[in-house]
Amino acid sequence: MAIIKLILTIAITFLFLFQTGLSVVDNFDQSQSISDGTTLISKEGSFELGFFSPGNSTNRYVGIWYKNIPVKTVVWVANRCSPINDSSGLLTINSTGNLVLLYQNKSVVWSTNSSEQAMKPIVQLLDSGNLVLRDEEDGNSETYLWQSFDYPSDTMMPGMKLGWDLRTGLKRRVSAWRNWDDPCPGDFTAGVEYDPLRHTFPDVYILQGTSKYFRTGPWNGIHFTGTPEQRPNPLYSYDFVYNDDEVYYIYNLENESVITRLVMNQTTSQRDRLTWNDEDKAWKFYSTSPRDNCD
Ligand SMILES: *[C@@H]1O[C@H](CO)[C@@H](O)[C@H](O)[C@H]1NC(C)=O
Ligand SMILES: *[C@@H]1O[C@H](CO)[C@@H](O)[C@H](O)[C@H]1NC(C)=O
Ligand SMILES: *[C@@H]1O[C@H](CO)[C@@H](O)[C@H](O)[C@H]1NC(C)=O
Ligand SMILES: *[C@@H]1O[C@H](CO)[C@@H](O)[C@H](O)[C@H]1NC(C)=O
Ligand SMILES: *[C@@H]1O[C@H](CO)[C@@H](O)[C@H](O)[C@H]1NC(C)=O
Ligand SMILES: *[C@@H]1O[C@H](CO)[C@@H](O)[C@H](O)[C@H]1NC(C)=O
Ligand SMILES: *[C@@H]1O[C@H](CO)[C@@H](O)[C@H](O)[C@H]1NC(C)=O
């Protein structure tokens, strides 16, 4: 009898942990949700998604940050310009299969807009830091109905495409936070420019508002002509892809255990590459653009 009671207690405890989201999970489906205080953690524990308040603000945002470093560093924000002013936020999948962020369980403050509807929609946080919406019924787990990597905030992560999908018209750009307290886009954006009609060489630029602040010079197939000092480096490899379908810049790590990111900075109007230094427990500058163009 005592044994049965014990087993029952353990079972109920597990059920409780699961229900309140305290267990480590990297995904949720239509029957579940993420409320303020609960999080998703990617499978290998690299990234975490949840609610946070930036700087001195008390506003609540849904974001993704590194799970494996002690300095909270947010790499993506969902409701960048639509903060929630209490702890009632709820991230859930609606009946037509879109990821929606609800305020007081009624008004939609942010949502994805996938036009395709999944049979069995599931939201998953990947170890790359990409938040994806996919169909669990779809045999190919790499077909995404929506992904956060298509809608960058101020940070370009390894494996993310900065550029333009010519088929869908989607432009992926990074834009600086307005300030430490507000992740809504500020003045500075970095992206790729290309004229598909004139077939000009693509160009990586930084915009201030709508005017060009800095450009790398066109890509000639090997490097950006304006930045001949661009050098091979041991940290990452990069590629510039342009064809009839897509034009984008991408970088991938040479060593997967190195943590690095490119971030557009409103204060300095620069695009900085930072790497995590585990000995000092701090981010270190690796390179800066426009000052020293490494990428
Ligand atoms: C928060 O406010 C305090 C006092 O105004 C200020 O010293 C501090 O730098 C602020 N922190 C951030 C992250 O903005
Ligand atoms: C919180 O936001 C809601 C919706 O935007 C608004 O109606 C409400 O007045 C706000 N509450 C406070 C305390 O600011
Ligand atoms: C689900 O969310 C999407 C995006 O906001 C919206 O277009 C759609 O109408 C919503 N579905 C329902 C049933 O409310
Ligand atoms: C949100 O509202 C729905 C009905 O509209 C209800 O079924 C659900 O339990 C509510 N969730 C919370 C967390 O209040
Ligand atoms: C939804 O789609 C529109 C147009 O396709 C796009 O501009 C917008 O950024 C998308 N929003 C999200 C949250 O995916
Ligand atoms: C990858 O980086 C880690 C941490 O900096 C280091 O310990 C390891 O030796 C590196 N591996 C290779 C193959 O360079
Ligand atoms: C922007 O640069 C300033 C000065 O180097 C630094 O203090 C700040 O943390 C940077 N902001 C971001 C978002 O990296």
mmCIF file of C-alpha atoms and ligand atoms in Angstrom:
data_model
loop_
_atom_site.group_PDB
_atom_site.id
_atom_site.type_symbol
_atom_site.label_atom_id
_atom_site.label_comp_id
_atom_site.label_asym_id
_atom_site.label_seq_id
_atom_site.Cartn_x
_atom_site.Cartn_y
_atom_site.Cartn_z
ATOM 1 C CA MET A 1 0.000 0.000 0.000
ATOM 2 C CA ALA A 2 2.806 2.416 0.989
ATOM 3 C CA ILE A 3 4.613 1.613 -2.246
ATOM 4 C CA ILE A 4 1.543 2.358 -4.330
ATOM 5 C CA LYS A 5 1.089 5.617 -2.461
ATOM 6 C CA LEU A 6 4.711 6.546 -3.142
ATOM 7 C CA ILE A 7 4.425 5.713 -6.836
ATOM 8 C CA LEU A 8 1.237 7.728 -7.045
ATOM 9 C CA THR A 9 2.889 10.701 -5.332
ATOM 10 C CA ILE A 10 5.826 10.565 -7.745
ATOM 11 C CA ALA A 11 3.499 10.275 -10.721
ATOM 12 C CA ILE A 12 1.436 13.247 -9.574
ATOM 13 C CA THR A 13 4.579 15.296 -8.918
ATOM 14 C CA PHE A 14 5.803 14.593 -12.459
ATOM 15 C CA LEU A 15 2.417 15.453 -13.882
ATOM 16 C CA PHE A 16 2.458 18.695 -11.902
ATOM 17 C CA LEU A 17 5.983 19.581 -13.070
ATOM 18 C CA PHE A 18 4.994 18.938 -16.648
ATOM 19 C CA GLN A 19 1.795 20.935 -16.397
ATOM 20 C CA THR A 20 3.467 23.980 -14.890
ATOM 21 C CA GLY A 21 6.281 23.795 -17.429
ATOM 22 C CA LEU A 22 9.072 23.431 -14.900
ATOM 23 C CA SER A 23 10.468 20.438 -16.707
ATOM 24 C CA VAL A 24 12.944 21.029 -19.515
ATOM 25 C CA VAL A 25 10.999 21.078 -22.749
ATOM 26 C CA ASP A 26 11.976 22.479 -26.135
ATOM 27 C CA ASN A 27 8.558 22.466 -27.773
ATOM 28 C CA PHE A 28 4.828 22.815 -27.274
ATOM 29 C CA ASP A 29 1.727 21.995 -29.275
ATOM 30 C CA GLN A 30 -1.781 23.361 -29.582
ATOM 31 C CA SER A 31 -2.862 21.984 -26.207
ATOM 32 C CA GLN A 32 -0.048 23.751 -24.331
ATOM 33 C CA SER A 33 1.245 27.292 -23.871
ATOM 34 C CA ILE A 34 4.047 29.364 -22.360
ATOM 35 C CA SER A 35 2.983 31.786 -19.657
ATOM 36 C CA ASP A 36 5.084 34.472 -17.978
ATOM 37 C CA GLY A 37 7.483 32.604 -15.686
ATOM 38 C CA THR A 38 7.728 29.426 -17.735
ATOM 39 C CA THR A 39 10.283 28.881 -20.499
ATOM 40 C CA LEU A 40 11.324 26.632 -23.360
ATOM 41 C CA ILE A 41 14.892 25.326 -23.369
ATOM 42 C CA SER A 42 16.539 23.988 -26.524
ATOM 43 C CA LYS A 43 17.502 20.309 -26.497
ATOM 44 C CA GLU A 44 21.226 20.752 -25.766
ATOM 45 C CA GLY A 45 20.563 23.661 -23.426
ATOM 46 C CA SER A 46 22.044 26.392 -25.642
ATOM 47 C CA PHE A 47 19.059 28.730 -25.705
ATOM 48 C CA GLU A 48 16.021 29.627 -23.634
ATOM 49 C CA LEU A 49 12.777 31.322 -24.625
ATOM 50 C CA GLY A 50 10.565 33.151 -22.202
ATOM 51 C CA PHE A 51 9.292 36.481 -20.904
ATOM 52 C CA PHE A 52 11.766 39.174 -19.824
ATOM 53 C CA SER A 53 12.009 42.893 -19.014
ATOM 54 C CA PRO A 54 14.881 44.772 -20.693
ATOM 55 C CA GLY A 55 17.125 47.219 -18.795
ATOM 56 C CA ASN A 56 15.147 49.263 -16.303
ATOM 57 C CA SER A 57 11.841 48.693 -18.039
ATOM 58 C CA THR A 58 9.053 46.774 -16.316
ATOM 59 C CA ASN A 59 7.443 45.894 -19.654
ATOM 60 C CA ARG A 60 7.280 42.227 -20.559
ATOM 61 C CA TYR A 61 8.574 40.858 -23.853
ATOM 62 C CA VAL A 62 8.947 37.352 -25.260
ATOM 63 C CA GLY A 63 12.574 36.762 -26.151
ATOM 64 C CA ILE A 64 15.309 34.223 -26.748
ATOM 65 C CA TRP A 65 18.603 34.359 -24.834
ATOM 66 C CA TYR A 66 21.653 32.138 -24.334
ATOM 67 C CA LYS A 67 21.048 29.531 -21.686
ATOM 68 C CA ASN A 68 24.672 28.473 -21.335
ATOM 69 C CA ILE A 69 26.302 31.801 -20.383
ATOM 70 C CA PRO A 70 25.839 33.752 -17.131
ATOM 71 C CA VAL A 71 25.304 37.196 -18.718
ATOM 72 C CA LYS A 72 21.719 37.455 -19.933
ATOM 73 C CA THR A 73 22.015 38.284 -23.641
ATOM 74 C CA VAL A 74 18.808 38.509 -25.629
ATOM 75 C CA VAL A 75 19.240 37.620 -29.307
ATOM 76 C CA TRP A 76 15.635 37.847 -30.493
ATOM 77 C CA VAL A 77 12.418 39.536 -29.391
ATOM 78 C CA ALA A 78 8.920 38.659 -30.616
ATOM 79 C CA ASN A 79 6.782 41.653 -29.594
ATOM 80 C CA ARG A 80 9.521 44.262 -30.147
ATOM 81 C CA CYS A 81 7.174 47.243 -30.253
ATOM 82 C CA SER A 82 4.157 45.794 -28.442
ATOM 83 C CA PRO A 83 5.140 45.271 -24.813
ATOM 84 C CA ILE A 84 2.830 43.714 -22.251
ATOM 85 C CA ASN A 85 2.469 45.742 -19.047
ATOM 86 C CA ASP A 86 1.634 42.888 -16.668
ATOM 87 C CA SER A 87 2.414 39.204 -16.238
ATOM 88 C CA SER A 88 -0.666 37.963 -18.104
ATOM 89 C CA GLY A 89 1.221 37.218 -21.348
ATOM 90 C CA LEU A 90 0.521 33.850 -22.895
ATOM 91 C CA LEU A 91 2.288 32.386 -25.913
ATOM 92 C CA THR A 92 0.104 29.836 -27.613
ATOM 93 C CA ILE A 93 -0.857 28.285 -30.949
ATOM 94 C CA ASN A 94 -4.267 29.435 -32.165
ATOM 95 C CA SER A 95 -6.879 27.202 -33.796
ATOM 96 C CA THR A 96 -5.639 27.987 -37.309
ATOM 97 C CA GLY A 97 -2.077 27.108 -36.410
ATOM 98 C CA ASN A 98 -0.331 30.435 -35.885
ATOM 99 C CA LEU A 99 1.837 31.283 -32.906
ATOM 100 C CA VAL A 100 0.130 34.105 -31.007
ATOM 101 C CA LEU A 101 1.033 36.175 -27.963
ATOM 102 C CA LEU A 102 -2.034 37.040 -25.909
ATOM 103 C CA TYR A 103 -2.590 39.806 -23.348
ATOM 104 C CA GLN A 104 -4.991 38.873 -20.537
ATOM 105 C CA ASN A 105 -5.962 35.827 -22.568
ATOM 106 C CA LYS A 106 -7.878 37.864 -25.121
ATOM 107 C CA SER A 107 -6.107 40.508 -27.180
ATOM 108 C CA VAL A 108 -3.411 39.417 -29.636
ATOM 109 C CA VAL A 109 -0.315 41.584 -29.179
ATOM 110 C CA TRP A 110 1.894 39.721 -31.637
ATOM 111 C CA SER A 111 1.549 36.775 -33.991
ATOM 112 C CA THR A 112 3.266 34.856 -36.743
ATOM 113 C CA ASN A 113 1.609 34.877 -40.140
ATOM 114 C CA SER A 114 2.087 31.546 -41.791
ATOM 115 C CA SER A 115 -0.323 31.147 -44.677
ATOM 116 C CA GLU A 116 -0.039 27.374 -44.610
ATOM 117 C CA GLN A 117 -2.006 25.552 -41.971
ATOM 118 C CA ALA A 118 -0.460 22.571 -40.222
ATOM 119 C CA MET A 119 -2.331 19.360 -39.387
ATOM 120 C CA LYS A 120 -0.560 19.206 -36.050
ATOM 121 C CA PRO A 121 1.289 22.476 -35.416
ATOM 122 C CA ILE A 122 4.217 22.440 -33.024
ATOM 123 C CA VAL A 123 6.552 25.220 -31.862
ATOM 124 C CA GLN A 124 10.147 24.273 -31.127
ATOM 125 C CA LEU A 125 13.232 26.142 -29.921
ATOM 126 C CA LEU A 126 16.305 24.792 -31.725
ATOM 127 C CA ASP A 127 19.883 24.755 -30.470
ATOM 128 C CA SER A 128 20.810 27.304 -33.144
ATOM 129 C CA GLY A 129 18.544 29.808 -31.352
ATOM 130 C CA ASN A 130 15.933 29.542 -34.101
ATOM 131 C CA LEU A 131 12.292 29.342 -32.971
ATOM 132 C CA VAL A 132 10.334 27.338 -35.529
ATOM 133 C CA LEU A 133 6.720 26.523 -36.237
ATOM 134 C CA ARG A 134 6.313 23.229 -38.029
ATOM 135 C CA ASP A 135 3.877 20.423 -38.711
ATOM 136 C CA GLU A 136 4.491 17.339 -36.627
ATOM 137 C CA GLU A 137 2.665 15.307 -39.285
ATOM 138 C CA ASP A 138 5.214 16.434 -41.872
ATOM 139 C CA GLY A 139 7.925 13.789 -42.158
ATOM 140 C CA ASN A 140 10.565 16.424 -42.851
ATOM 141 C CA SER A 141 11.327 18.098 -39.527
ATOM 142 C CA GLU A 142 13.254 20.832 -41.370
ATOM 143 C CA THR A 143 10.285 22.221 -43.259
ATOM 144 C CA TYR A 144 9.213 25.271 -41.323
ATOM 145 C CA LEU A 145 5.911 27.108 -41.631
ATOM 146 C CA TRP A 146 7.512 30.063 -39.866
ATOM 147 C CA GLN A 147 10.923 30.676 -38.243
ATOM 148 C CA SER A 148 12.318 33.481 -36.121
ATOM 149 C CA PHE A 149 15.524 33.473 -38.238
ATOM 150 C CA ASP A 150 13.387 35.038 -41.005
ATOM 151 C CA TYR A 151 12.565 37.990 -38.740
ATOM 152 C CA PRO A 152 15.816 38.992 -37.033
ATOM 153 C CA SER A 153 15.940 41.545 -34.232
ATOM 154 C CA ASP A 154 19.338 43.213 -33.696
ATOM 155 C CA THR A 155 21.395 40.013 -33.783
ATOM 156 C CA MET A 156 22.648 37.892 -36.655
ATOM 157 C CA MET A 157 23.369 34.361 -35.488
ATOM 158 C CA PRO A 158 25.460 31.662 -37.169
ATOM 159 C CA GLY A 159 23.353 29.985 -39.868
ATOM 160 C CA MET A 160 20.994 32.949 -40.241
ATOM 161 C CA LYS A 161 20.546 34.509 -43.673
ATOM 162 C CA LEU A 162 20.920 38.268 -43.961
ATOM 163 C CA GLY A 163 19.341 39.210 -47.260
ATOM 164 C CA TRP A 164 16.461 38.874 -49.595
ATOM 165 C CA ASP A 165 14.262 36.006 -50.736
ATOM 166 C CA LEU A 166 13.361 37.083 -54.277
ATOM 167 C CA ARG A 167 10.577 34.487 -54.549
ATOM 168 C CA THR A 168 8.600 35.669 -51.530
ATOM 169 C CA GLY A 169 9.921 39.214 -51.251
ATOM 170 C CA LEU A 170 11.025 38.593 -47.662
ATOM 171 C CA LYS A 171 13.874 40.888 -46.598
ATOM 172 C CA ARG A 172 15.883 39.768 -43.609
ATOM 173 C CA ARG A 173 17.643 42.663 -41.892
ATOM 174 C CA VAL A 174 18.952 43.341 -38.425
ATOM 175 C CA SER A 175 17.866 46.532 -36.695
ATOM 176 C CA ALA A 176 19.288 47.989 -33.506
ATOM 177 C CA TRP A 177 17.230 48.281 -30.332
ATOM 178 C CA ARG A 178 16.079 51.856 -29.688
ATOM 179 C CA ASN A 179 17.899 51.745 -26.333
ATOM 180 C CA TRP A 180 18.631 49.329 -23.478
ATOM 181 C CA ASP A 181 15.079 49.607 -22.183
ATOM 182 C CA ASP A 182 13.312 49.295 -25.523
ATOM 183 C CA PRO A 183 13.834 46.576 -28.163
ATOM 184 C CA CYS A 184 11.653 48.372 -30.727
ATOM 185 C CA PRO A 185 13.789 49.131 -33.823
ATOM 186 C CA GLY A 186 15.882 52.300 -33.558
ATOM 187 C CA ASP A 187 17.499 54.173 -36.431
ATOM 188 C CA PHE A 188 20.077 51.713 -37.655
ATOM 189 C CA THR A 189 19.479 48.701 -39.892
ATOM 190 C CA ALA A 190 21.883 46.379 -41.690
ATOM 191 C CA GLY A 191 20.866 44.391 -44.734
ATOM 192 C CA VAL A 192 21.662 43.442 -48.292
ATOM 193 C CA GLU A 193 20.813 45.461 -51.348
ATOM 194 C CA TYR A 194 20.364 44.076 -54.807
ATOM 195 C CA ASP A 195 18.638 45.221 -57.962
ATOM 196 C CA PRO A 196 17.215 42.066 -59.554
ATOM 197 C CA LEU A 197 16.207 43.900 -62.733
ATOM 198 C CA ARG A 198 19.565 45.498 -63.389
ATOM 199 C CA HIS A 199 21.468 42.507 -62.033
ATOM 200 C CA THR A 200 23.855 44.709 -60.135
ATOM 201 C CA PHE A 201 26.253 43.116 -57.695
ATOM 202 C CA PRO A 202 24.726 42.835 -54.247
ATOM 203 C CA ASP A 203 25.880 45.116 -51.506
ATOM 204 C CA VAL A 204 25.784 44.962 -47.712
ATOM 205 C CA TYR A 205 24.773 48.263 -46.184
ATOM 206 C CA ILE A 206 23.945 49.983 -42.934
ATOM 207 C CA LEU A 207 21.016 52.383 -43.089
ATOM 208 C CA GLN A 208 20.230 55.253 -40.767
ATOM 209 C CA GLY A 209 16.521 55.778 -41.173
ATOM 210 C CA THR A 210 16.134 55.547 -44.938
ATOM 211 C CA SER A 211 19.508 56.951 -45.932
ATOM 212 C CA LYS A 212 22.694 54.974 -46.507
ATOM 213 C CA TYR A 213 25.074 55.313 -43.638
ATOM 214 C CA PHE A 214 27.679 52.837 -44.738
ATOM 215 C CA ARG A 215 28.167 50.348 -47.563
ATOM 216 C CA THR A 216 30.715 47.642 -48.023
ATOM 217 C CA GLY A 217 31.031 48.164 -51.779
ATOM 218 C CA PRO A 218 29.591 45.584 -54.173
ATOM 219 C CA TRP A 219 30.335 41.912 -53.839
ATOM 220 C CA ASN A 220 32.545 40.819 -56.715
ATOM 221 C CA GLY A 221 32.317 37.102 -56.076
ATOM 222 C CA ILE A 222 35.232 36.917 -53.651
ATOM 223 C CA HIS A 223 34.859 39.811 -51.270
ATOM 224 C CA PHE A 224 33.212 43.179 -50.923
ATOM 225 C CA THR A 225 35.209 45.493 -53.166
ATOM 226 C CA GLY A 226 35.077 48.316 -50.651
ATOM 227 C CA THR A 227 36.715 46.223 -47.944
ATOM 228 C CA PRO A 228 39.792 44.537 -49.444
ATOM 229 C CA GLU A 229 41.243 43.981 -45.972
ATOM 230 C CA GLN A 230 38.596 41.369 -45.357
ATOM 231 C CA ARG A 231 40.562 38.341 -44.356
ATOM 232 C CA PRO A 232 40.057 34.654 -43.753
ATOM 233 C CA ASN A 233 39.755 33.957 -40.069
ATOM 234 C CA PRO A 234 39.758 30.954 -37.770
ATOM 235 C CA LEU A 235 36.412 31.773 -36.135
ATOM 236 C CA TYR A 236 33.885 31.382 -38.911
ATOM 237 C CA SER A 237 33.448 30.828 -42.616
ATOM 238 C CA TYR A 238 31.093 33.024 -44.580
ATOM 239 C CA ASP A 239 29.397 32.947 -47.904
ATOM 240 C CA PHE A 240 27.553 35.322 -50.124
ATOM 241 C CA VAL A 241 24.913 33.558 -52.172
ATOM 242 C CA TYR A 242 23.101 35.181 -55.039
ATOM 243 C CA ASN A 243 21.002 33.590 -57.701
ATOM 244 C CA ASP A 244 17.530 33.998 -59.178
ATOM 245 C CA ASP A 245 15.886 32.885 -55.940
ATOM 246 C CA GLU A 246 17.872 34.423 -53.138
ATOM 247 C CA VAL A 247 20.525 36.957 -52.256
ATOM 248 C CA TYR A 248 22.070 36.592 -48.837
ATOM 249 C CA TYR A 249 25.085 36.740 -46.609
ATOM 250 C CA ILE A 250 25.569 33.877 -44.140
ATOM 251 C CA TYR A 251 28.271 32.770 -41.723
ATOM 252 C CA ASN A 252 28.897 29.474 -39.987
ATOM 253 C CA LEU A 253 31.182 28.592 -37.115
ATOM 254 C CA GLU A 254 34.397 26.676 -37.678
ATOM 255 C CA ASN A 255 34.204 25.466 -34.104
ATOM 256 C CA GLU A 256 30.699 24.834 -32.786
ATOM 257 C CA SER A 257 31.679 25.428 -29.188
ATOM 258 C CA VAL A 258 32.631 29.054 -29.827
ATOM 259 C CA ILE A 259 29.837 31.540 -29.051
ATOM 260 C CA THR A 260 29.748 34.524 -31.386
ATOM 261 C CA ARG A 261 27.150 36.985 -32.691
ATOM 262 C CA LEU A 262 26.861 40.030 -34.913
ATOM 263 C CA VAL A 263 24.842 42.831 -33.368
ATOM 264 C CA MET A 264 23.648 46.174 -34.718
ATOM 265 C CA ASN A 265 24.315 48.814 -32.082
ATOM 266 C CA GLN A 266 22.192 51.978 -31.888
ATOM 267 C CA THR A 267 24.559 53.863 -29.572
ATOM 268 C CA THR A 268 27.661 53.440 -31.690
ATOM 269 C CA SER A 269 25.860 52.983 -35.051
ATOM 270 C CA GLN A 270 28.153 50.033 -35.672
ATOM 271 C CA ARG A 271 27.681 46.421 -36.459
ATOM 272 C CA ASP A 272 29.833 44.571 -33.957
ATOM 273 C CA ARG A 273 30.998 40.996 -33.882
ATOM 274 C CA LEU A 274 31.361 39.785 -30.315
ATOM 275 C CA THR A 275 32.638 36.503 -28.953
ATOM 276 C CA TRP A 276 32.019 35.079 -25.526
ATOM 277 C CA ASN A 277 35.094 34.747 -23.352
ATOM 278 C CA ASP A 278 34.448 32.056 -20.796
ATOM 279 C CA GLU A 279 37.500 32.843 -18.649
ATOM 280 C CA ASP A 280 36.508 36.481 -18.155
ATOM 281 C CA LYS A 281 32.792 35.684 -18.297
ATOM 282 C CA ALA A 282 32.270 38.563 -20.705
ATOM 283 C CA TRP A 283 31.657 39.418 -24.359
ATOM 284 C CA LYS A 284 34.739 40.610 -26.276
ATOM 285 C CA PHE A 285 34.869 42.604 -29.500
ATOM 286 C CA TYR A 286 36.137 40.571 -32.387
ATOM 287 C CA SER A 287 35.554 43.075 -35.163
ATOM 288 C CA THR A 288 33.532 46.164 -35.883
ATOM 289 C CA SER A 289 31.987 47.550 -39.024
ATOM 290 C CA PRO A 290 32.378 50.247 -40.456
ATOM 291 C CA ARG A 291 35.632 50.746 -38.490
ATOM 292 C CA ASP A 292 37.288 47.447 -39.232
ATOM 293 C CA ASN A 293 35.510 45.305 -41.759
ATOM 294 C CA CYS A 294 35.990 41.694 -41.107
ATOM 295 C CA ASP A 295 32.824 40.459 -42.684
HETATM 296 C C1 LIG B 1 18.868 51.791 -14.627
HETATM 297 O O1 LIG B 1 18.667 53.011 -13.950
HETATM 298 C C2 LIG B 1 19.759 53.371 -13.120
HETATM 299 C C3 LIG B 1 19.359 54.630 -12.321
HETATM 300 O O2 LIG B 1 18.669 55.529 -13.150
HETATM 301 C C4 LIG B 1 20.985 53.617 -13.975
HETATM 302 O O3 LIG B 1 22.085 53.962 -13.177
HETATM 303 C C5 LIG B 1 21.295 52.318 -14.736
HETATM 304 O O4 LIG B 1 22.379 52.537 -15.619
HETATM 305 C C6 LIG B 1 20.092 51.866 -15.536
HETATM 306 N N1 LIG B 1 20.373 50.564 -16.111
HETATM 307 C C7 LIG B 1 20.130 50.280 -17.371
HETATM 308 C C8 LIG B 1 20.467 48.896 -17.801
HETATM 309 O O5 LIG B 1 19.660 51.072 -18.162
HETATM 310 C C1 LIG B 2 -1.853 47.969 -19.850
HETATM 311 O O1 LIG B 2 -2.093 47.841 -21.255
HETATM 312 C C2 LIG B 2 -3.468 47.806 -21.592
HETATM 313 C C3 LIG B 2 -3.574 47.498 -23.080
HETATM 314 O O2 LIG B 2 -2.671 48.226 -23.820
HETATM 315 C C4 LIG B 2 -4.110 49.121 -21.204
HETATM 316 O O3 LIG B 2 -5.501 49.095 -21.533
HETATM 317 C C5 LIG B 2 -3.936 49.322 -19.690
HETATM 318 O O4 LIG B 2 -4.449 50.579 -19.321
HETATM 319 C C6 LIG B 2 -2.466 49.240 -19.317
HETATM 320 N N1 LIG B 2 -2.348 49.255 -17.854
HETATM 321 C C7 LIG B 2 -1.459 50.015 -17.212
HETATM 322 C C8 LIG B 2 -1.453 49.896 -15.727
HETATM 323 O O5 LIG B 2 -0.699 50.763 -17.802
HETATM 324 C C1 LIG B 3 -4.685 32.894 -35.759
HETATM 325 O O1 LIG B 3 -3.722 33.935 -35.864
HETATM 326 C C2 LIG B 3 -3.550 34.469 -37.160
HETATM 327 C C3 LIG B 3 -2.463 35.483 -37.092
HETATM 328 O O2 LIG B 3 -2.770 36.493 -36.155
HETATM 329 C C4 LIG B 3 -4.865 35.083 -37.637
HETATM 330 O O3 LIG B 3 -4.711 35.547 -38.961
HETATM 331 C C5 LIG B 3 -5.957 34.037 -37.575
HETATM 332 O O4 LIG B 3 -7.189 34.636 -37.929
HETATM 333 C C6 LIG B 3 -6.047 33.458 -36.184
HETATM 334 N N1 LIG B 3 -7.034 32.400 -36.150
HETATM 335 C C7 LIG B 3 -8.126 32.482 -35.406
HETATM 336 C C8 LIG B 3 -9.083 31.353 -35.502
HETATM 337 O O5 LIG B 3 -8.342 33.452 -34.673
HETATM 338 C C1 LIG B 4 -7.956 31.396 -21.942
HETATM 339 O O1 LIG B 4 -9.281 31.453 -22.481
HETATM 340 C C2 LIG B 4 -9.754 30.204 -22.957
HETATM 341 C C3 LIG B 4 -11.139 30.425 -23.540
HETATM 342 O O2 LIG B 4 -11.163 31.579 -24.302
HETATM 343 C C4 LIG B 4 -9.796 29.200 -21.827
HETATM 344 O O3 LIG B 4 -10.195 27.945 -22.330
HETATM 345 C C5 LIG B 4 -8.417 29.064 -21.202
HETATM 346 O O4 LIG B 4 -8.462 28.225 -20.085
HETATM 347 C C6 LIG B 4 -7.889 30.418 -20.771
HETATM 348 N N1 LIG B 4 -6.501 30.268 -20.307
HETATM 349 C C7 LIG B 4 -6.041 30.861 -19.219
HETATM 350 C C8 LIG B 4 -4.604 30.596 -18.893
HETATM 351 O O5 LIG B 4 -6.704 31.594 -18.546
HETATM 352 C C1 LIG B 5 3.841 39.012 -41.600
HETATM 353 O O1 LIG B 5 3.857 39.191 -43.008
HETATM 354 C C2 LIG B 5 4.121 40.515 -43.418
HETATM 355 C C3 LIG B 5 3.998 40.586 -44.923
HETATM 356 O O2 LIG B 5 4.246 39.345 -45.525
HETATM 357 C C4 LIG B 5 5.486 40.932 -42.919
HETATM 358 O O3 LIG B 5 5.766 42.258 -43.289
HETATM 359 C C5 LIG B 5 5.533 40.819 -41.396
HETATM 360 O O4 LIG B 5 6.797 41.157 -40.912
HETATM 361 C C6 LIG B 5 5.170 39.430 -40.971
HETATM 362 N N1 LIG B 5 5.121 39.384 -39.511
HETATM 363 C C7 LIG B 5 5.564 38.371 -38.779
HETATM 364 C C8 LIG B 5 5.491 38.558 -37.306
HETATM 365 O O5 LIG B 5 5.990 37.338 -39.231
HETATM 366 C C1 LIG B 6 36.850 24.605 -30.041
HETATM 367 O O1 LIG B 6 36.757 25.623 -29.050
HETATM 368 C C2 LIG B 6 36.896 25.139 -27.714
HETATM 369 C C3 LIG B 6 36.594 26.289 -26.770
HETATM 370 O O2 LIG B 6 37.239 27.461 -27.146
HETATM 371 C C4 LIG B 6 38.290 24.556 -27.557
HETATM 372 O O3 LIG B 6 38.446 24.047 -26.256
HETATM 373 C C5 LIG B 6 38.488 23.448 -28.573
HETATM 374 O O4 LIG B 6 39.816 22.963 -28.503
HETATM 375 C C6 LIG B 6 38.212 23.940 -29.986
HETATM 376 N N1 LIG B 6 38.229 22.810 -30.912
HETATM 377 C C7 LIG B 6 38.909 22.846 -32.050
HETATM 378 C C8 LIG B 6 38.792 21.640 -32.914
HETATM 379 O O5 LIG B 6 39.576 23.803 -32.392
HETATM 380 C C1 LIG B 7 26.644 49.235 -27.880
HETATM 381 O O1 LIG B 7 27.930 49.749 -27.674
HETATM 382 C C2 LIG B 7 28.132 50.283 -26.387
HETATM 383 C C3 LIG B 7 29.525 50.914 -26.360
HETATM 384 O O2 LIG B 7 30.493 49.993 -26.797
HETATM 385 C C4 LIG B 7 27.991 49.170 -25.345
HETATM 386 O O3 LIG B 7 28.142 49.684 -24.041
HETATM 387 C C5 LIG B 7 26.616 48.526 -25.488
HETATM 388 O O4 LIG B 7 26.542 47.426 -24.625
HETATM 389 C C6 LIG B 7 26.365 48.081 -26.927
HETATM 390 N N1 LIG B 7 24.996 47.639 -27.081
HETATM 391 C C7 LIG B 7 24.681 46.417 -27.545
HETATM 392 C C8 LIG B 7 23.228 46.162 -27.739
HETATM 393 O O5 LIG B 7 25.514 45.560 -27.802
#
